Amino acid sequence: MTATERGEQVLRAAVSAFAESGYVATRTDEIARRAGVSQPYVIRLFGTKQQLFVAAVHRVCDRIEEIFRSARAEAAPDATPEEALLALGRGYNIFLTERELLQVFLHGFAASADPAIGNEVRDRFGLVYRLIGDLTGASRLEVRRFLSTGMLLTVMSAMQVAGPDAVPASWATEIMADLQANGD
């Protein structure tokens, strides 16, 4: 493998490990083990665990943005803001199946007290916020509502009460039914 291919392999392993254990509890030797490389090689590629975590957050945000762009492209070019938001909302079905995306993003929020991580997470969240508005033409209120619903789904996914392997919970079933009935 080339160094670029190994870097990709390490980054995929990092996303998986950070999604599972978070920033603080994840060790670079665990990421190395998952990637099939040495721990010093991980450090040589990414510098520090902090830099690797930031790279993982960027990878996750890139994928979130990609999903939203693809979802918007599937809607009619002249879709109303409401129709465009519904198209983006369908992207959440992908997020619920690719749970690592949401989990790493949540861990990024939790690690945001670290200035180097927090600055990156805040910047990327802001880019996602702006992207939703740009793709849909929705008002700030509509974008905020969309993000609020998305964060609810993110938290429910983290609790494993939403998504393909959801643990049954009557309250979660009620919320999911309400979201579907209201087109959220």
mmCIF file of C-alpha atoms in Angstrom:
data_model
loop_
_atom_site.group_PDB
_atom_site.id
_atom_site.type_symbol
_atom_site.label_atom_id
_atom_site.label_comp_id
_atom_site.label_asym_id
_atom_site.label_seq_id
_atom_site.Cartn_x
_atom_site.Cartn_y
_atom_site.Cartn_z
ATOM 1 C CA MET A 1 0.000 0.000 0.000
ATOM 2 C CA THR A 2 1.060 3.557 -0.592
ATOM 3 C CA ALA A 3 1.325 5.996 2.312
ATOM 4 C CA THR A 4 -1.877 7.647 1.072
ATOM 5 C CA GLU A 5 -3.713 4.324 1.088
ATOM 6 C CA ARG A 6 -2.376 3.537 4.571
ATOM 7 C CA GLY A 7 -3.457 6.979 5.730
ATOM 8 C CA GLU A 8 -6.975 6.249 4.463
ATOM 9 C CA GLN A 9 -6.928 2.899 6.241
ATOM 10 C CA VAL A 10 -5.831 4.539 9.489
ATOM 11 C CA LEU A 11 -8.461 7.263 9.141
ATOM 12 C CA ARG A 12 -11.241 4.695 8.599
ATOM 13 C CA ALA A 13 -10.031 2.812 11.681
ATOM 14 C CA ALA A 14 -9.921 6.073 13.635
ATOM 15 C CA VAL A 15 -13.494 6.980 12.699
ATOM 16 C CA SER A 16 -14.639 3.558 13.845
ATOM 17 C CA ALA A 17 -12.661 3.661 17.096
ATOM 18 C CA PHE A 18 -13.599 7.253 17.978
ATOM 19 C CA ALA A 19 -17.263 6.517 17.217
ATOM 20 C CA GLU A 20 -17.140 3.610 19.615
ATOM 21 C CA SER A 21 -15.103 5.073 22.475
ATOM 22 C CA GLY A 22 -14.913 8.839 22.013
ATOM 23 C CA TYR A 23 -11.883 11.070 21.934
ATOM 24 C CA VAL A 24 -10.615 10.657 25.478
ATOM 25 C CA ALA A 25 -11.034 6.888 25.802
ATOM 26 C CA THR A 26 -9.676 5.950 22.381
ATOM 27 C CA ARG A 27 -6.005 5.043 22.286
ATOM 28 C CA THR A 28 -3.825 5.414 19.227
ATOM 29 C CA ASP A 29 -2.535 1.864 19.693
ATOM 30 C CA GLU A 30 -6.140 0.627 19.313
ATOM 31 C CA ILE A 31 -6.497 2.601 16.092
ATOM 32 C CA ALA A 32 -3.177 1.152 14.888
ATOM 33 C CA ARG A 33 -4.344 -2.373 15.708
ATOM 34 C CA ARG A 34 -7.583 -1.862 13.765
ATOM 35 C CA ALA A 35 -5.653 -0.460 10.808
ATOM 36 C CA GLY A 36 -3.023 -3.184 10.922
ATOM 37 C CA VAL A 37 -0.128 -0.754 11.384
ATOM 38 C CA SER A 38 2.161 0.221 14.234
ATOM 39 C CA GLN A 39 1.246 2.942 16.716
ATOM 40 C CA PRO A 40 4.350 4.997 15.778
ATOM 41 C CA TYR A 41 3.188 4.875 12.154
ATOM 42 C CA VAL A 42 -0.182 6.350 13.147
ATOM 43 C CA ILE A 43 1.632 9.191 14.899
ATOM 44 C CA ARG A 44 3.966 9.662 11.932
ATOM 45 C CA LEU A 45 0.950 10.026 9.633
ATOM 46 C CA PHE A 46 -1.211 12.281 11.811
ATOM 47 C CA GLY A 47 1.085 13.806 14.427
ATOM 48 C CA THR A 48 -1.020 13.469 17.541
ATOM 49 C CA LYS A 49 -4.209 11.770 18.648
ATOM 50 C CA GLN A 50 -5.801 15.218 18.713
ATOM 51 C CA GLN A 51 -4.871 15.833 15.069
ATOM 52 C CA LEU A 52 -6.140 12.381 14.133
ATOM 53 C CA PHE A 53 -9.439 13.072 15.898
ATOM 54 C CA VAL A 54 -9.802 16.375 14.058
ATOM 55 C CA ALA A 55 -9.093 14.547 10.772
ATOM 56 C CA ALA A 56 -11.803 12.017 11.693
ATOM 57 C CA VAL A 57 -14.278 14.831 12.421
ATOM 58 C CA HIS A 58 -13.457 16.402 9.058
ATOM 59 C CA ARG A 59 -13.955 13.054 7.315
ATOM 60 C CA VAL A 60 -17.354 12.656 8.990
ATOM 61 C CA CYS A 61 -18.426 16.203 8.116
ATOM 62 C CA ASP A 62 -17.305 15.719 4.514
ATOM 63 C CA ARG A 63 -19.551 12.647 4.343
ATOM 64 C CA ILE A 64 -22.478 14.507 5.947
ATOM 65 C CA GLU A 65 -22.120 17.293 3.392
ATOM 66 C CA GLU A 66 -21.851 14.743 0.573
ATOM 67 C CA ILE A 67 -25.066 13.048 1.705
ATOM 68 C CA PHE A 68 -26.914 16.365 1.869
ATOM 69 C CA ARG A 69 -25.665 17.411 -1.586
ATOM 70 C CA SER A 70 -26.707 14.058 -3.072
ATOM 71 C CA ALA A 71 -30.110 14.235 -1.402
ATOM 72 C CA ARG A 72 -30.652 17.745 -2.764
ATOM 73 C CA ALA A 73 -29.609 16.651 -6.250
ATOM 74 C CA GLU A 74 -32.359 14.030 -6.176
ATOM 75 C CA ALA A 75 -35.024 16.696 -5.613
ATOM 76 C CA ALA A 76 -36.400 18.814 -8.433
ATOM 77 C CA PRO A 77 -34.152 21.764 -9.311
ATOM 78 C CA ASP A 78 -37.080 24.121 -8.663
ATOM 79 C CA ALA A 79 -38.087 22.476 -5.373
ATOM 80 C CA THR A 80 -39.534 24.739 -2.733
ATOM 81 C CA PRO A 81 -37.477 25.159 0.438
ATOM 82 C CA GLU A 82 -39.863 22.761 2.196
ATOM 83 C CA GLU A 83 -39.446 20.134 -0.540
ATOM 84 C CA ALA A 84 -35.674 20.590 -0.520
ATOM 85 C CA LEU A 85 -35.550 20.174 3.265
ATOM 86 C CA LEU A 86 -37.597 16.991 2.957
ATOM 87 C CA ALA A 87 -35.060 15.703 0.429
ATOM 88 C CA LEU A 88 -32.206 16.477 2.824
ATOM 89 C CA GLY A 89 -34.182 14.867 5.628
ATOM 90 C CA ARG A 90 -34.185 11.619 3.686
ATOM 91 C CA GLY A 91 -30.420 11.767 4.057
ATOM 92 C CA TYR A 92 -30.921 11.027 7.737
ATOM 93 C CA ASN A 93 -31.870 7.489 6.768
ATOM 94 C CA ILE A 94 -28.285 7.119 5.572
ATOM 95 C CA PHE A 95 -26.964 8.656 8.791
ATOM 96 C CA LEU A 96 -28.974 6.187 10.819
ATOM 97 C CA THR A 97 -27.396 3.294 8.919
ATOM 98 C CA GLU A 98 -23.921 4.863 9.014
ATOM 99 C CA ARG A 99 -24.124 5.466 12.773
ATOM 100 C CA GLU A 100 -20.408 6.170 13.075
ATOM 101 C CA LEU A 101 -20.971 9.531 11.369
ATOM 102 C CA LEU A 102 -23.356 10.718 14.039
ATOM 103 C CA GLN A 103 -21.357 9.203 16.885
ATOM 104 C CA VAL A 104 -18.089 10.874 15.872
ATOM 105 C CA PHE A 105 -19.914 14.181 15.465
ATOM 106 C CA LEU A 106 -21.386 13.826 18.973
ATOM 107 C CA HIS A 107 -17.966 12.989 20.388
ATOM 108 C CA GLY A 108 -16.654 16.069 18.621
ATOM 109 C CA PHE A 109 -19.222 18.198 20.418
ATOM 110 C CA ALA A 110 -18.253 16.611 23.723
ATOM 111 C CA ALA A 111 -14.538 17.238 23.106
ATOM 112 C CA SER A 112 -15.075 20.862 22.088
ATOM 113 C CA ALA A 113 -13.734 22.210 25.378
ATOM 114 C CA ASP A 114 -10.311 21.451 23.879
ATOM 115 C CA PRO A 115 -9.718 24.627 21.814
ATOM 116 C CA ALA A 116 -8.013 22.832 18.908
ATOM 117 C CA ILE A 117 -10.916 20.405 18.598
ATOM 118 C CA GLY A 118 -13.673 22.866 19.491
ATOM 119 C CA ASN A 119 -12.622 25.406 16.869
ATOM 120 C CA GLU A 120 -12.699 22.742 14.166
ATOM 121 C CA VAL A 121 -16.024 21.258 15.301
ATOM 122 C CA ARG A 122 -17.660 24.689 15.524
ATOM 123 C CA ASP A 123 -16.360 25.631 12.072
ATOM 124 C CA ARG A 124 -17.600 22.408 10.506
ATOM 125 C CA PHE A 125 -20.998 22.601 12.220
ATOM 126 C CA GLY A 126 -21.304 26.141 10.888
ATOM 127 C CA LEU A 127 -20.472 24.925 7.391
ATOM 128 C CA VAL A 128 -23.161 22.237 7.636
ATOM 129 C CA TYR A 129 -25.642 24.868 8.857
ATOM 130 C CA ARG A 130 -24.790 27.193 5.958
ATOM 131 C CA LEU A 131 -24.872 24.325 3.465
ATOM 132 C CA ILE A 132 -28.417 23.382 4.490
ATOM 133 C CA GLY A 133 -29.561 26.954 3.908
ATOM 134 C CA ASP A 134 -27.686 27.230 0.616
ATOM 135 C CA LEU A 135 -29.000 23.919 -0.728
ATOM 136 C CA THR A 136 -32.608 24.555 0.230
ATOM 137 C CA GLY A 137 -33.182 28.294 0.261
ATOM 138 C CA ALA A 138 -34.894 27.756 3.597
ATOM 139 C CA SER A 139 -35.239 30.506 6.171
ATOM 140 C CA ARG A 140 -33.039 30.565 9.265
ATOM 141 C CA LEU A 141 -36.012 29.343 11.291
ATOM 142 C CA GLU A 142 -36.572 26.408 8.935
ATOM 143 C CA VAL A 143 -32.865 25.519 8.948
ATOM 144 C CA ARG A 144 -32.792 25.692 12.750
ATOM 145 C CA ARG A 145 -35.841 23.436 12.950
ATOM 146 C CA PHE A 146 -34.224 20.996 10.512
ATOM 147 C CA LEU A 147 -31.013 20.954 12.565
ATOM 148 C CA SER A 148 -32.969 20.546 15.789
ATOM 149 C CA THR A 149 -34.770 17.527 14.408
ATOM 150 C CA GLY A 150 -31.464 16.197 13.121
ATOM 151 C CA MET A 151 -29.847 16.556 16.522
ATOM 152 C CA LEU A 152 -32.790 14.728 18.101
ATOM 153 C CA LEU A 153 -32.260 11.879 15.625
ATOM 154 C CA THR A 154 -28.521 11.974 16.316
ATOM 155 C CA VAL A 155 -29.075 11.598 20.057
ATOM 156 C CA MET A 156 -31.672 8.883 19.520
ATOM 157 C CA SER A 157 -29.239 7.057 17.252
ATOM 158 C CA ALA A 158 -26.528 7.290 19.913
ATOM 159 C CA MET A 159 -28.961 5.772 22.412
ATOM 160 C CA GLN A 160 -29.722 3.087 19.824
ATOM 161 C CA VAL A 161 -33.456 3.792 19.817
ATOM 162 C CA ALA A 162 -33.426 4.975 16.171
ATOM 163 C CA GLY A 163 -31.993 3.272 13.135
ATOM 164 C CA PRO A 164 -31.948 -0.218 11.695
ATOM 165 C CA ASP A 165 -31.076 -2.081 14.916
ATOM 166 C CA ALA A 166 -33.063 0.122 17.279
ATOM 167 C CA VAL A 167 -33.736 -1.107 20.778
ATOM 168 C CA PRO A 168 -37.516 -0.955 21.287
ATOM 169 C CA ALA A 169 -38.677 1.991 23.386
ATOM 170 C CA SER A 170 -42.268 3.173 23.260
ATOM 171 C CA TRP A 171 -41.335 6.836 23.636
ATOM 172 C CA ALA A 172 -38.863 6.576 20.735
ATOM 173 C CA THR A 173 -41.484 4.894 18.552
ATOM 174 C CA GLU A 174 -43.851 7.779 19.305
ATOM 175 C CA ILE A 175 -41.220 10.367 18.388
ATOM 176 C CA MET A 176 -40.268 8.595 15.165
ATOM 177 C CA ALA A 177 -43.946 8.234 14.151
ATOM 178 C CA ASP A 178 -44.520 11.927 14.864
ATOM 179 C CA LEU A 179 -41.480 12.919 12.801
ATOM 180 C CA GLN A 180 -42.669 10.803 9.875
ATOM 181 C CA ALA A 181 -46.250 12.051 10.108
ATOM 182 C CA ASN A 182 -45.112 15.669 10.099
ATOM 183 C CA GLY A 183 -42.569 15.264 7.325
ATOM 184 C CA ASP A 184 -39.633 16.093 9.615
#
